[in-house]
Amino acid sequence: MNKDNSSMKMDPQLALRLLADGGVLVIAGVPEGTEFGIDLCAYTIGPDFRGVKMIPPGVHYVWCSSRGPYGDAAPRVGFVHFFHPNEIVVREWDHEVEELRPRRIAEPEVERDRIRKNLAQLERVLAPYDYRYVVQWKELTGSVTESCVDRCRPTEGTIRTNIELQSCPDADRPRGGAATGSISRRNAAARLLLDESELLPDLKPVEGTAPRFTTVPLRVPQDALPADVSRHALDCIDAIDKLLEGFETADGLIEELQLAYAFFLVGYSVESLAHWRKLLGLLAHSQTAVTKHKLTYMKYSEVLAHQLPHLPEELMVPGPHNTVYKDVRELLVNLHAGGLSVSAERLSKRLEKKLGWEFEGLLDEDPEDQPVVIELPEA
């Protein structure tokens, strides 16, 4: 994330073309001093700021963070929108909840037409989109389509750092329903000991506030037979096939991966990071999936090459306690074994350059996977 108040230099002819083709975001009533951002740039709103012009077509994330009387910042609240050429989007400040909302007027189309006709007079209060960071943003979101945006964003449209929760019966909790059957009842006490989430309050997201991502299958199905547990744990191809069946095409998965990471990177969405993390934890652990879905894994390795350098600092240090690093290492092993050594080398070299991650002995056999030799006492 960049916070850069320096001016952007641009060729005048290029600026005119971008102004003619780009989208416009108009915001009304936002208090001075509010933190405002679009994509990878953040600013502090001044007295004459009314929005952004020259927005390139594609997906963009807009957010605001109100400031308290002592300079403390509220969590980011934003929205995602897929801009079309020359599109005008209008938002207004909701003083009650301190966030941007869609304009509440009788004839919004009339207002947009009036803005379009008077755009030349409004230019002085519209900041130009900062094209110094457009390449990075395209690398992070270049595959995202408008249909993916419509499918994944919350139904209410607003994305918050943490989703709103409300009380609910235990059977309605997102992690699962009430136990059924004699075996489940007998194992209830054991589940309480093994899974601390069972002890959490009965809460579920408020309707319309959570991102609508695809459900990620478990690596080991809950109904798996004991003889199949090890097979699923070692190679979760069945779960990955089930995941891909949820998309019209395999590219849908790549789009969702990019959009979820953008929600986290710009909007600090905790749920979006958790979803991205679940997908990595699943996709990294199957050599069979790499062999079967080569093109998808080639694209996925390119996506990770651009995403991982933007990780939070606490996830940048490689080591046995960094689960992201461990999953990426496992993914690299399976890329090599599945016939995508070129993709593996490209990803590992970028991570070494950007993060200092080294993967020594990557293709050596893991000691944990080697057979255990037990010496029996002599008869």
CSV table of C-alpha atoms in Angstrom, one decimal:
chain,number,residue,atom,x,y,z
A,1,MET,CA,0.0,0.0,0.0
A,2,ASN,CA,1.3,3.4,-0.9
A,3,LYS,CA,0.5,6.7,0.6
A,4,ASP,CA,2.0,9.3,-1.7
A,5,ASN,CA,1.0,12.9,-1.7
A,6,SER,CA,3.5,13.9,-4.4
A,7,SER,CA,2.2,15.0,-7.8
A,8,MET,CA,2.1,12.7,-10.8
A,9,LYS,CA,3.8,13.8,-14.0
A,10,MET,CA,2.1,12.9,-17.2
A,11,ASP,CA,2.3,13.9,-20.9
A,12,PRO,CA,-0.6,16.4,-21.6
A,13,GLN,CA,-1.8,14.5,-24.7
A,14,LEU,CA,-1.9,11.2,-22.8
A,15,ALA,CA,-3.8,12.9,-19.9
A,16,LEU,CA,-6.4,14.2,-22.4
A,17,ARG,CA,-6.9,10.7,-23.8
A,18,LEU,CA,-7.2,9.1,-20.4
A,19,LEU,CA,-9.6,11.8,-19.3
A,20,ALA,CA,-11.8,11.1,-22.4
A,21,ASP,CA,-11.8,7.3,-21.9
A,22,GLY,CA,-11.5,6.9,-18.1
A,23,GLY,CA,-14.2,6.5,-15.5
A,24,VAL,CA,-15.1,9.1,-12.8
A,25,LEU,CA,-15.9,8.6,-9.1
A,26,VAL,CA,-17.7,11.5,-7.5
A,27,ILE,CA,-18.0,11.6,-3.7
A,28,ALA,CA,-20.1,14.1,-1.8
A,29,GLY,CA,-20.0,15.3,1.8
A,30,VAL,CA,-16.9,13.4,3.0
A,31,PRO,CA,-15.4,15.3,6.0
A,32,GLU,CA,-12.0,17.0,5.6
A,33,GLY,CA,-9.2,14.9,7.1
A,34,THR,CA,-10.8,11.5,6.2
A,35,GLU,CA,-8.5,8.9,4.9
A,36,PHE,CA,-9.4,7.9,1.3
A,37,GLY,CA,-8.0,5.3,-1.0
A,38,ILE,CA,-8.5,3.8,-4.4
A,39,ASP,CA,-6.6,0.6,-5.2
A,40,LEU,CA,-2.9,0.9,-4.0
A,41,CYS,CA,-2.9,4.6,-3.2
A,42,ALA,CA,-4.1,6.3,0.0
A,43,TYR,CA,-4.7,10.1,0.6
A,44,THR,CA,-6.0,12.5,3.1
A,45,ILE,CA,-9.1,14.4,1.9
A,46,GLY,CA,-8.6,18.2,1.7
A,47,PRO,CA,-11.1,21.0,1.4
A,48,ASP,CA,-11.5,20.8,-2.4
A,49,PHE,CA,-11.5,17.1,-3.0
A,50,ARG,CA,-14.7,15.7,-4.6
A,51,GLY,CA,-13.5,12.4,-6.2
A,52,VAL,CA,-11.2,10.8,-8.8
A,53,LYS,CA,-11.1,11.1,-12.6
A,54,MET,CA,-9.3,9.1,-15.4
A,55,ILE,CA,-10.0,5.8,-13.7
A,56,PRO,CA,-8.9,3.0,-16.1
A,57,PRO,CA,-11.6,0.4,-17.1
A,58,GLY,CA,-11.7,-2.7,-14.8
A,59,VAL,CA,-12.1,-3.6,-11.2
A,60,HIS,CA,-11.3,-1.0,-8.5
A,61,TYR,CA,-11.5,-0.9,-4.8
A,62,VAL,CA,-12.5,2.4,-3.0
A,63,TRP,CA,-12.4,2.9,0.7
A,64,CYS,CA,-12.6,5.5,3.4
A,65,SER,CA,-11.5,5.7,7.1
A,66,SER,CA,-13.0,8.4,9.3
A,67,ARG,CA,-10.7,10.2,11.8
A,68,GLY,CA,-11.5,10.8,15.4
A,69,PRO,CA,-10.9,14.1,17.3
A,70,TYR,CA,-7.5,12.8,18.5
A,71,GLY,CA,-6.4,11.6,15.1
A,72,ASP,CA,-7.3,7.9,15.6
A,73,ALA,CA,-8.5,6.2,12.4
A,74,ALA,CA,-11.5,3.9,12.2
A,75,PRO,CA,-11.3,0.6,10.3
A,76,ARG,CA,-11.5,0.8,6.5
A,77,VAL,CA,-14.9,0.6,4.9
A,78,GLY,CA,-15.2,0.3,1.2
A,79,PHE,CA,-16.7,-1.1,-1.9
A,80,VAL,CA,-15.6,-2.8,-5.1
A,81,HIS,CA,-16.8,-1.7,-8.6
A,82,PHE,CA,-16.0,-2.7,-12.1
A,83,PHE,CA,-15.6,0.6,-14.1
A,84,HIS,CA,-16.6,0.8,-17.7
A,85,PRO,CA,-15.1,3.5,-20.1
A,86,ASN,CA,-16.6,6.9,-19.4
A,87,GLU,CA,-18.7,5.6,-16.5
A,88,ILE,CA,-19.7,8.0,-13.7
A,89,VAL,CA,-20.2,6.6,-10.2
A,90,VAL,CA,-21.6,8.8,-7.4
A,91,ARG,CA,-21.3,8.1,-3.7
A,92,GLU,CA,-22.2,10.2,-0.7
A,93,TRP,CA,-21.1,10.2,2.9
A,94,ASP,CA,-23.3,8.7,5.5
A,95,HIS,CA,-22.7,10.8,8.6
A,96,GLU,CA,-24.5,8.3,10.9
A,97,VAL,CA,-22.3,5.3,10.2
A,98,GLU,CA,-19.3,7.3,8.7
A,99,GLU,CA,-19.0,5.5,5.4
A,100,LEU,CA,-19.7,6.0,1.7
A,101,ARG,CA,-23.1,4.8,0.4
A,102,PRO,CA,-24.8,5.0,-3.0
A,103,ARG,CA,-26.4,8.3,-3.7
A,104,ARG,CA,-30.0,8.5,-2.4
A,105,ILE,CA,-31.8,10.8,-4.8
A,106,ALA,CA,-35.0,10.4,-6.9
A,107,GLU,CA,-33.3,10.6,-10.3
A,108,PRO,CA,-29.7,9.4,-10.2
A,109,GLU,CA,-29.4,9.2,-14.0
A,110,VAL,CA,-30.3,12.9,-14.3
A,111,GLU,CA,-27.5,13.8,-11.8
A,112,ARG,CA,-25.0,11.7,-13.7
A,113,ASP,CA,-25.9,13.3,-17.0
A,114,ARG,CA,-25.5,16.7,-15.4
A,115,ILE,CA,-22.1,15.7,-14.0
A,116,ARG,CA,-21.1,14.5,-17.5
A,117,LYS,CA,-22.1,17.8,-19.1
A,118,ASN,CA,-20.2,19.9,-16.5
A,119,LEU,CA,-17.2,17.6,-16.2
A,120,ALA,CA,-14.8,20.3,-17.5
A,121,GLN,CA,-15.9,22.6,-14.6
A,122,LEU,CA,-15.5,19.8,-12.1
A,123,GLU,CA,-12.0,18.8,-13.1
A,124,ARG,CA,-10.3,21.1,-10.5
A,125,VAL,CA,-11.9,19.2,-7.6
A,126,LEU,CA,-11.3,15.7,-9.1
A,127,ALA,CA,-7.9,14.1,-8.5
A,128,PRO,CA,-6.4,12.2,-11.4
A,129,TYR,CA,-6.1,8.4,-10.9
A,130,ASP,CA,-2.4,7.8,-10.0
A,131,TYR,CA,-1.1,5.8,-13.0
A,132,ARG,CA,2.3,5.2,-11.2
A,133,TYR,CA,0.7,2.2,-9.6
A,134,VAL,CA,-1.6,1.0,-12.4
A,135,VAL,CA,0.8,-1.8,-13.5
A,136,GLN,CA,1.0,-3.3,-10.0
A,137,TRP,CA,-2.8,-3.2,-9.7
A,138,LYS,CA,-3.3,-4.8,-13.1
A,139,GLU,CA,-0.8,-7.6,-12.0
A,140,LEU,CA,-3.0,-8.2,-8.9
A,141,THR,CA,-6.4,-8.0,-10.5
A,142,GLY,CA,-6.0,-8.4,-14.2
A,143,SER,CA,-8.1,-11.5,-14.5
A,144,VAL,CA,-11.1,-10.3,-12.5
A,145,THR,CA,-14.2,-9.9,-14.6
A,146,GLU,CA,-17.4,-8.0,-13.8
A,147,SER,CA,-19.3,-11.2,-13.3
A,148,CYS,CA,-16.8,-12.3,-10.6
A,149,VAL,CA,-17.2,-8.9,-8.9
A,150,ASP,CA,-21.0,-9.2,-8.9
A,151,ARG,CA,-20.9,-12.8,-7.6
A,152,CYS,CA,-18.4,-12.3,-4.8
A,153,ARG,CA,-19.1,-8.9,-3.2
A,154,PRO,CA,-21.5,-8.7,-0.3
A,155,THR,CA,-25.2,-8.3,-1.3
A,156,GLU,CA,-25.3,-5.0,0.6
A,157,GLY,CA,-22.2,-3.9,-1.3
A,158,THR,CA,-20.1,-2.6,1.6
A,159,ILE,CA,-16.9,-4.4,2.6
A,160,ARG,CA,-15.6,-4.1,6.1
A,161,THR,CA,-12.5,-5.2,7.9
A,162,ASN,CA,-14.6,-7.6,9.9
A,163,ILE,CA,-18.0,-8.8,9.0
A,164,GLU,CA,-20.9,-8.1,11.3
A,165,LEU,CA,-22.1,-11.0,13.4
A,166,GLN,CA,-25.3,-11.8,15.2
A,167,SER,CA,-26.5,-14.4,17.6
A,168,CYS,CA,-28.0,-17.6,16.1
A,169,PRO,CA,-29.0,-21.1,17.2
A,170,ASP,CA,-26.1,-23.6,17.2
A,171,ALA,CA,-27.6,-25.5,14.2
A,172,ASP,CA,-27.4,-22.3,12.1
A,173,ARG,CA,-23.7,-21.7,12.8
A,174,PRO,CA,-21.6,-21.6,9.5
A,175,ARG,CA,-19.2,-24.3,10.7
A,176,GLY,CA,-21.9,-26.9,10.7
A,177,GLY,CA,-25.3,-28.1,12.0
A,178,ALA,CA,-26.4,-29.9,15.0
A,179,ALA,CA,-25.0,-33.4,15.6
A,180,THR,CA,-27.1,-36.3,14.4
A,181,GLY,CA,-26.9,-40.0,14.8
A,182,SER,CA,-25.6,-42.1,17.7
A,183,ILE,CA,-21.9,-41.9,16.6
A,184,SER,CA,-22.0,-38.0,16.5
A,185,ARG,CA,-23.6,-37.9,19.9
A,186,ARG,CA,-20.9,-40.2,21.3
A,187,ASN,CA,-18.2,-38.0,19.8
A,188,ALA,CA,-19.6,-34.7,21.0
A,189,ALA,CA,-17.4,-34.6,24.1
A,190,ALA,CA,-14.3,-35.5,22.1
A,191,ARG,CA,-15.1,-32.7,19.6
A,192,LEU,CA,-15.2,-30.2,22.4
A,193,LEU,CA,-11.8,-31.2,23.5
A,194,LEU,CA,-10.3,-31.2,20.0
A,195,ASP,CA,-12.0,-28.2,18.4
A,196,GLU,CA,-12.1,-25.0,20.4
A,197,SER,CA,-14.4,-23.4,17.9
A,198,GLU,CA,-17.2,-25.6,19.4
A,199,LEU,CA,-16.8,-23.4,22.6
A,200,LEU,CA,-17.2,-20.1,20.7
A,201,PRO,CA,-20.5,-18.0,21.1
A,202,ASP,CA,-23.3,-18.9,18.7
A,203,LEU,CA,-22.7,-16.3,16.0
A,204,LYS,CA,-23.2,-16.0,12.3
A,205,PRO,CA,-22.7,-13.2,9.7
A,206,VAL,CA,-25.4,-10.6,9.4
A,207,GLU,CA,-27.2,-11.2,6.1
A,208,GLY,CA,-25.7,-9.4,3.2
A,209,THR,CA,-22.4,-8.2,5.0
A,210,ALA,CA,-20.0,-11.1,4.1
A,211,PRO,CA,-18.2,-11.6,0.8
A,212,ARG,CA,-19.8,-14.4,-1.1
A,213,PHE,CA,-16.9,-16.6,-2.0
A,214,THR,CA,-17.1,-20.2,-3.1
A,215,THR,CA,-17.2,-22.8,-0.3
A,216,VAL,CA,-13.7,-24.5,0.0
A,217,PRO,CA,-14.0,-28.3,0.4
A,218,LEU,CA,-12.2,-30.0,3.3
A,219,ARG,CA,-9.0,-31.8,2.4
A,220,VAL,CA,-10.3,-34.8,4.2
A,221,PRO,CA,-14.1,-35.2,3.9
A,222,GLN,CA,-16.0,-35.5,7.2
A,223,ASP,CA,-17.6,-38.8,5.9
A,224,ALA,CA,-14.3,-40.3,4.7
A,225,LEU,CA,-13.7,-43.9,5.6
A,226,PRO,CA,-10.7,-44.6,7.9
A,227,ALA,CA,-9.0,-46.4,5.0
A,228,ASP,CA,-9.2,-43.2,2.9
A,229,VAL,CA,-8.2,-40.6,5.4
A,230,SER,CA,-4.4,-41.0,4.7
A,231,ARG,CA,-5.0,-40.9,0.9
A,232,HIS,CA,-7.0,-37.6,1.1
A,233,ALA,CA,-4.4,-36.1,3.5
A,234,LEU,CA,-1.5,-36.9,1.2
A,235,ASP,CA,-3.1,-35.9,-2.1
A,236,CYS,CA,-6.4,-33.9,-2.0
A,237,ILE,CA,-7.3,-34.2,-5.7
A,238,ASP,CA,-10.9,-35.1,-4.8
A,239,ALA,CA,-11.4,-31.9,-2.9
A,240,ILE,CA,-9.7,-29.8,-5.7
A,241,ASP,CA,-11.9,-31.4,-8.3
A,242,LYS,CA,-15.0,-30.6,-6.2
A,243,LEU,CA,-13.7,-27.0,-5.8
A,244,LEU,CA,-13.3,-26.5,-9.6
A,245,GLU,CA,-16.7,-28.0,-10.3
A,246,GLY,CA,-18.2,-24.9,-8.5
A,247,PHE,CA,-17.0,-22.6,-11.3
A,248,GLU,CA,-18.2,-22.4,-14.8
A,249,THR,CA,-14.6,-22.5,-16.0
A,250,ALA,CA,-11.3,-22.9,-14.2
A,251,ASP,CA,-10.5,-19.3,-14.8
A,252,GLY,CA,-13.3,-18.5,-12.3
A,253,LEU,CA,-11.1,-19.8,-9.6
A,254,ILE,CA,-8.2,-17.6,-10.6
A,255,GLU,CA,-10.5,-14.5,-10.7
A,256,GLU,CA,-11.8,-15.3,-7.2
A,257,LEU,CA,-8.3,-15.7,-5.9
A,258,GLN,CA,-7.3,-12.3,-7.2
A,259,LEU,CA,-10.4,-10.6,-6.0
A,260,ALA,CA,-10.2,-12.1,-2.5
A,261,TYR,CA,-6.6,-11.0,-2.2
A,262,ALA,CA,-7.5,-7.4,-3.3
A,263,PHE,CA,-10.3,-7.3,-0.6
A,264,PHE,CA,-7.6,-8.2,2.0
A,265,LEU,CA,-4.7,-6.1,0.6
A,266,VAL,CA,-6.7,-2.8,0.2
A,267,GLY,CA,-9.7,-3.3,2.4
A,268,TYR,CA,-8.0,-5.3,5.2
A,269,SER,CA,-10.8,-7.8,5.0
A,270,VAL,CA,-10.0,-10.6,7.5
A,271,GLU,CA,-12.5,-13.0,5.9
A,272,SER,CA,-11.0,-12.5,2.5
A,273,LEU,CA,-7.5,-13.3,3.7
A,274,ALA,CA,-8.9,-16.5,5.4
A,275,HIS,CA,-10.5,-17.6,2.2
A,276,TRP,CA,-7.3,-16.9,0.2
A,277,ARG,CA,-5.4,-18.9,2.8
A,278,LYS,CA,-7.8,-21.9,2.6
A,279,LEU,CA,-7.4,-22.0,-1.2
A,280,LEU,CA,-3.6,-22.0,-0.9
A,281,GLY,CA,-3.8,-24.7,1.8
A,282,LEU,CA,-5.9,-26.9,-0.6
A,283,LEU,CA,-4.2,-26.2,-3.9
A,284,ALA,CA,-0.7,-26.7,-2.6
A,285,HIS,CA,-1.2,-30.3,-1.5
A,286,SER,CA,-1.9,-32.4,-4.6
A,287,GLN,CA,0.6,-33.6,-7.2
A,288,THR,CA,-2.2,-35.3,-9.1
A,289,ALA,CA,-4.1,-32.0,-9.4
A,290,VAL,CA,-1.0,-30.3,-10.9
A,291,THR,CA,-0.8,-33.1,-13.6
A,292,LYS,CA,-4.5,-33.0,-14.2
A,293,HIS,CA,-5.0,-29.2,-14.3
A,294,LYS,CA,-1.7,-28.0,-15.7
A,295,LEU,CA,-3.0,-24.7,-17.2
A,296,THR,CA,-4.8,-23.7,-14.0
A,297,TYR,CA,-1.7,-24.3,-11.9
A,298,MET,CA,0.5,-22.3,-14.4
A,299,LYS,CA,-1.9,-19.4,-14.0
A,300,TYR,CA,-2.0,-19.9,-10.2
A,301,SER,CA,1.8,-19.8,-9.9
A,302,GLU,CA,1.8,-16.5,-11.8
A,303,VAL,CA,-0.9,-15.1,-9.5
A,304,LEU,CA,1.1,-16.1,-6.4
A,305,ALA,CA,4.2,-14.5,-7.8
A,306,HIS,CA,2.5,-11.1,-7.7
A,307,GLN,CA,0.5,-11.6,-4.5
A,308,LEU,CA,3.1,-13.0,-2.1
A,309,PRO,CA,5.4,-9.9,-2.1
A,310,HIS,CA,2.4,-8.0,-0.6
A,311,LEU,CA,2.0,-10.3,2.4
A,312,PRO,CA,1.8,-8.8,5.9
A,313,GLU,CA,5.1,-8.6,7.7
A,314,GLU,CA,4.3,-11.4,10.1
A,315,LEU,CA,3.9,-13.8,7.1
A,316,MET,CA,7.1,-12.7,5.3
A,317,VAL,CA,9.6,-14.5,7.5
A,318,PRO,CA,10.3,-18.0,6.2
A,319,GLY,CA,10.4,-20.9,8.6
A,320,PRO,CA,8.6,-23.9,10.1
A,321,HIS,CA,6.1,-21.7,11.9
A,322,ASN,CA,5.1,-19.7,8.8
A,323,THR,CA,2.3,-21.9,7.3
A,324,VAL,CA,2.1,-19.8,4.1
A,325,TYR,CA,5.8,-20.5,3.5
A,326,LYS,CA,5.3,-24.2,4.2
A,327,ASP,CA,2.4,-24.4,1.8
A,328,VAL,CA,4.2,-22.6,-0.9
A,329,ARG,CA,7.2,-24.9,-0.5
A,330,GLU,CA,4.8,-27.9,-0.8
A,331,LEU,CA,3.3,-26.3,-3.9
A,332,LEU,CA,6.7,-25.9,-5.5
A,333,VAL,CA,7.5,-29.6,-4.8
A,334,ASN,CA,4.2,-30.7,-6.5
A,335,LEU,CA,4.8,-28.3,-9.4
A,336,HIS,CA,8.1,-30.0,-10.1
A,337,ALA,CA,6.7,-33.5,-9.7
A,338,GLY,CA,3.6,-32.7,-11.8
A,339,GLY,CA,5.7,-31.5,-14.8
A,340,LEU,CA,5.6,-27.7,-14.3
A,341,SER,CA,9.2,-27.2,-13.3
A,342,VAL,CA,9.4,-23.9,-15.4
A,343,SER,CA,6.6,-22.4,-13.4
A,344,ALA,CA,8.1,-23.6,-10.1
A,345,GLU,CA,11.5,-22.1,-11.0
A,346,ARG,CA,9.9,-18.8,-12.0
A,347,LEU,CA,7.9,-18.6,-8.8
A,348,SER,CA,10.8,-19.6,-6.5
A,349,LYS,CA,13.2,-17.1,-8.1
A,350,ARG,CA,10.7,-14.2,-7.7
A,351,LEU,CA,10.1,-15.1,-4.1
A,352,GLU,CA,13.9,-15.2,-3.4
A,353,LYS,CA,14.3,-11.8,-5.0
A,354,LYS,CA,11.3,-10.1,-3.4
A,355,LEU,CA,11.1,-11.8,0.0
A,356,GLY,CA,14.4,-13.5,0.5
A,357,TRP,CA,12.7,-16.9,0.6
A,358,GLU,CA,15.1,-19.7,-0.2
A,359,PHE,CA,14.0,-23.3,-0.8
A,360,GLU,CA,17.2,-25.4,-0.3
A,361,GLY,CA,16.8,-29.1,-0.7
A,362,LEU,CA,13.4,-28.6,-2.3
A,363,LEU,CA,13.4,-31.9,-4.2
A,364,ASP,CA,15.1,-33.9,-1.4
A,365,GLU,CA,12.9,-36.4,0.3
A,366,ASP,CA,11.3,-34.9,3.5
A,367,PRO,CA,12.5,-36.8,6.6
A,368,GLU,CA,8.9,-36.8,7.8
A,369,ASP,CA,7.8,-38.8,4.7
A,370,GLN,CA,10.6,-41.5,5.1
A,371,PRO,CA,9.7,-44.8,6.6
A,372,VAL,CA,10.4,-45.2,10.3
A,373,VAL,CA,12.9,-48.0,11.1
A,374,ILE,CA,12.2,-49.8,14.4
A,375,GLU,CA,14.9,-52.0,15.8
A,376,LEU,CA,13.4,-55.1,17.4
A,377,PRO,CA,15.2,-56.8,20.3
A,378,GLU,CA,17.0,-59.9,19.5
A,379,ALA,CA,15.2,-63.1,20.3
